[in-house]
Amino acid sequence: MERLGLSKDVLDMARDIGTALENSNEGLKAIQDSLSTQQRLARRLEEESKSLYERAASALASSEEETARQLLLRRTDVQEKLIKVLQGCADEKKRLTKMEENVAELERRAMEIDSLIRRNVSAKTIQDSSSLGLSLSVEDPLLQKFKD
């Protein structure tokens, strides 16, 4: 790699940013999965709460007050769980936003390092071609002699 103008430090930096970006993307996926799971749980709890309420209303209409009371107590428990799950969703969304910002920053840094590597390789290639007597001029040297 030295032949291409890349020092060990530059290669280490590229490897480190690549590893960090890969790990961050895995973390981002885990947070997205967790949020999705919590959202599904919240929807399920909300449906259960509605169902319990409807069953309680039906029991009350049938003069089954004890059954209605039990169903409403169960609904209260479900609603408390729902509140906790929704708080967890809010926290997970905050983590997701922060992780997305971190991944974006790592991607920006990776692009900077990629650009640095490309510039180094390009500069080394030009330097090597110049030292071999190769020219990048557009005009043919023989034609240039006749023009002078």
Short mmCIF file of C-alpha atoms in Angstrom, two decimals:
data_model
loop_
_atom_site.label_atom_id
_atom_site.label_comp_id
_atom_site.label_asym_id
_atom_site.label_seq_id
_atom_site.Cartn_x
_atom_site.Cartn_y
_atom_site.Cartn_z
CA MET A 1 0.00 0.00 0.00
CA GLU A 2 2.97 2.31 0.51
CA ARG A 3 3.49 1.94 -3.24
CA LEU A 4 0.09 3.59 -3.73
CA GLY A 5 0.92 6.43 -1.34
CA LEU A 6 -1.13 5.09 1.55
CA SER A 7 0.47 5.09 4.98
CA LYS A 8 -0.38 2.64 7.74
CA ASP A 9 -2.09 5.46 9.65
CA VAL A 10 -4.44 6.22 6.76
CA LEU A 11 -5.26 2.53 6.33
CA ASP A 12 -5.85 2.14 10.07
CA MET A 13 -8.10 5.18 10.04
CA ALA A 14 -10.10 3.75 7.11
CA ARG A 15 -10.40 0.36 8.80
CA ASP A 16 -11.48 1.95 12.10
CA ILE A 17 -14.15 4.11 10.50
CA GLY A 18 -15.39 1.12 8.49
CA THR A 19 -15.69 -0.98 11.64
CA ALA A 20 -17.41 1.83 13.55
CA LEU A 21 -19.84 2.38 10.68
CA GLU A 22 -20.65 -1.32 10.45
CA ASN A 23 -21.21 -1.57 14.22
CA SER A 24 -23.37 1.57 14.20
CA ASN A 25 -25.51 0.24 11.36
CA GLU A 26 -26.04 -2.99 13.32
CA GLY A 27 -26.99 -0.94 16.40
CA LEU A 28 -29.35 1.16 14.31
CA LYS A 29 -31.05 -1.99 12.99
CA ALA A 30 -31.41 -3.35 16.54
CA ILE A 31 -33.02 -0.11 17.72
CA GLN A 32 -35.39 -0.09 14.73
CA ASP A 33 -36.39 -3.70 15.47
CA SER A 34 -36.92 -2.91 19.14
CA LEU A 35 -39.07 0.11 18.34
CA SER A 36 -41.12 -1.92 15.88
CA THR A 37 -41.69 -4.64 18.48
CA GLN A 38 -42.76 -2.10 21.10
CA GLN A 39 -45.13 -0.43 18.65
CA ARG A 40 -46.75 -3.79 17.82
CA LEU A 41 -47.13 -4.49 21.54
CA ALA A 42 -48.72 -1.07 22.08
CA ARG A 43 -51.24 -1.71 19.28
CA ARG A 44 -52.07 -5.11 20.75
CA LEU A 45 -52.58 -3.64 24.24
CA GLU A 46 -54.77 -0.88 22.83
CA GLU A 47 -56.93 -3.43 21.02
CA GLU A 48 -57.18 -5.50 24.19
CA SER A 49 -58.22 -2.41 26.15
CA LYS A 50 -60.97 -1.61 23.64
CA SER A 51 -62.16 -5.21 23.66
CA LEU A 52 -62.32 -5.29 27.47
CA TYR A 53 -64.28 -2.04 27.51
CA GLU A 54 -66.77 -3.33 24.94
CA ARG A 55 -67.18 -6.58 26.87
CA ALA A 56 -67.70 -4.62 30.11
CA ALA A 57 -70.32 -2.41 28.46
CA SER A 58 -72.09 -5.51 27.15
CA ALA A 59 -71.96 -7.18 30.58
CA LEU A 60 -73.35 -4.04 32.19
CA ALA A 61 -76.16 -3.92 29.64
CA SER A 62 -76.96 -7.53 30.60
CA SER A 63 -77.03 -6.54 34.27
CA GLU A 64 -73.86 -8.51 35.03
CA GLU A 65 -72.29 -5.80 37.16
CA GLU A 66 -69.65 -8.03 38.79
CA THR A 67 -68.41 -9.26 35.42
CA ALA A 68 -68.36 -5.68 34.11
CA ARG A 69 -66.38 -4.53 37.15
CA GLN A 70 -63.81 -7.34 36.69
CA LEU A 71 -63.43 -6.52 33.01
CA LEU A 72 -62.93 -2.82 33.77
CA LEU A 73 -60.30 -3.65 36.39
CA ARG A 74 -58.47 -5.79 33.84
CA ARG A 75 -58.76 -2.92 31.35
CA THR A 76 -57.14 -0.57 33.88
CA ASP A 77 -54.20 -2.97 34.23
CA VAL A 78 -53.86 -3.19 30.43
CA GLN A 79 -53.94 0.59 30.14
CA GLU A 80 -51.15 0.93 32.71
CA LYS A 81 -49.04 -1.51 30.70
CA LEU A 82 -49.88 0.45 27.56
CA ILE A 83 -48.65 3.67 29.14
CA LYS A 84 -45.34 2.03 30.07
CA VAL A 85 -44.94 0.60 26.56
CA LEU A 86 -45.70 3.99 24.99
CA GLN A 87 -43.09 5.62 27.24
CA GLY A 88 -40.66 2.94 26.09
CA CYS A 89 -41.54 3.75 22.48
CA ALA A 90 -40.83 7.44 23.05
CA ASP A 91 -37.46 6.60 24.62
CA GLU A 92 -36.65 4.23 21.77
CA LYS A 93 -37.50 6.92 19.20
CA LYS A 94 -35.07 9.29 20.91
CA ARG A 95 -32.36 6.61 20.78
CA LEU A 96 -33.18 5.95 17.13
CA THR A 97 -32.87 9.63 16.25
CA LYS A 98 -29.51 9.89 18.03
CA MET A 99 -28.22 6.71 16.38
CA GLU A 100 -29.29 7.97 12.94
CA GLU A 101 -27.34 11.19 13.60
CA ASN A 102 -24.29 9.16 14.66
CA VAL A 103 -24.48 6.95 11.56
CA ALA A 104 -24.81 10.01 9.32
CA GLU A 105 -21.73 11.55 10.94
CA LEU A 106 -19.75 8.33 10.52
CA GLU A 107 -20.81 8.14 6.87
CA ARG A 108 -19.63 11.73 6.35
CA ARG A 109 -16.32 10.90 7.96
CA ALA A 110 -15.98 7.74 5.84
CA MET A 111 -16.50 9.82 2.69
CA GLU A 112 -13.81 12.26 3.82
CA ILE A 113 -11.37 9.39 4.38
CA ASP A 114 -12.29 7.87 1.02
CA SER A 115 -11.61 11.21 -0.65
CA LEU A 116 -8.26 11.48 1.18
CA ILE A 117 -7.26 7.99 0.05
CA ARG A 118 -8.21 8.74 -3.57
CA ARG A 119 -6.24 12.00 -3.53
CA ASN A 120 -3.19 10.23 -2.08
CA VAL A 121 -3.33 7.46 -4.67
CA SER A 122 -3.82 9.98 -7.48
CA ALA A 123 -0.94 12.15 -6.29
CA LYS A 124 1.36 9.14 -5.93
CA THR A 125 0.43 7.90 -9.41
CA ILE A 126 1.15 11.30 -10.95
CA GLN A 127 4.43 11.52 -9.05
CA ASP A 128 5.47 8.04 -10.20
CA SER A 129 4.56 8.72 -13.83
CA SER A 130 6.51 11.99 -13.75
CA SER A 131 9.59 10.27 -12.35
CA LEU A 132 9.45 7.74 -15.18
CA GLY A 133 9.61 10.57 -17.67
CA LEU A 134 6.00 10.26 -18.64
CA SER A 135 4.19 13.46 -19.27
CA LEU A 136 0.58 14.20 -19.00
CA SER A 137 0.77 16.98 -21.57
CA VAL A 138 -1.70 16.93 -24.38
CA GLU A 139 0.78 17.92 -27.10
CA ASP A 140 3.21 15.59 -28.68
CA PRO A 141 6.81 16.63 -27.77
CA LEU A 142 7.96 16.08 -31.37
CA LEU A 143 5.29 18.47 -32.68
CA GLN A 144 6.22 20.96 -29.98
CA LYS A 145 9.82 20.97 -31.26
CA PHE A 146 8.68 21.99 -34.73
CA LYS A 147 6.47 24.73 -33.36
CA ASP A 148 9.36 26.30 -31.51
#
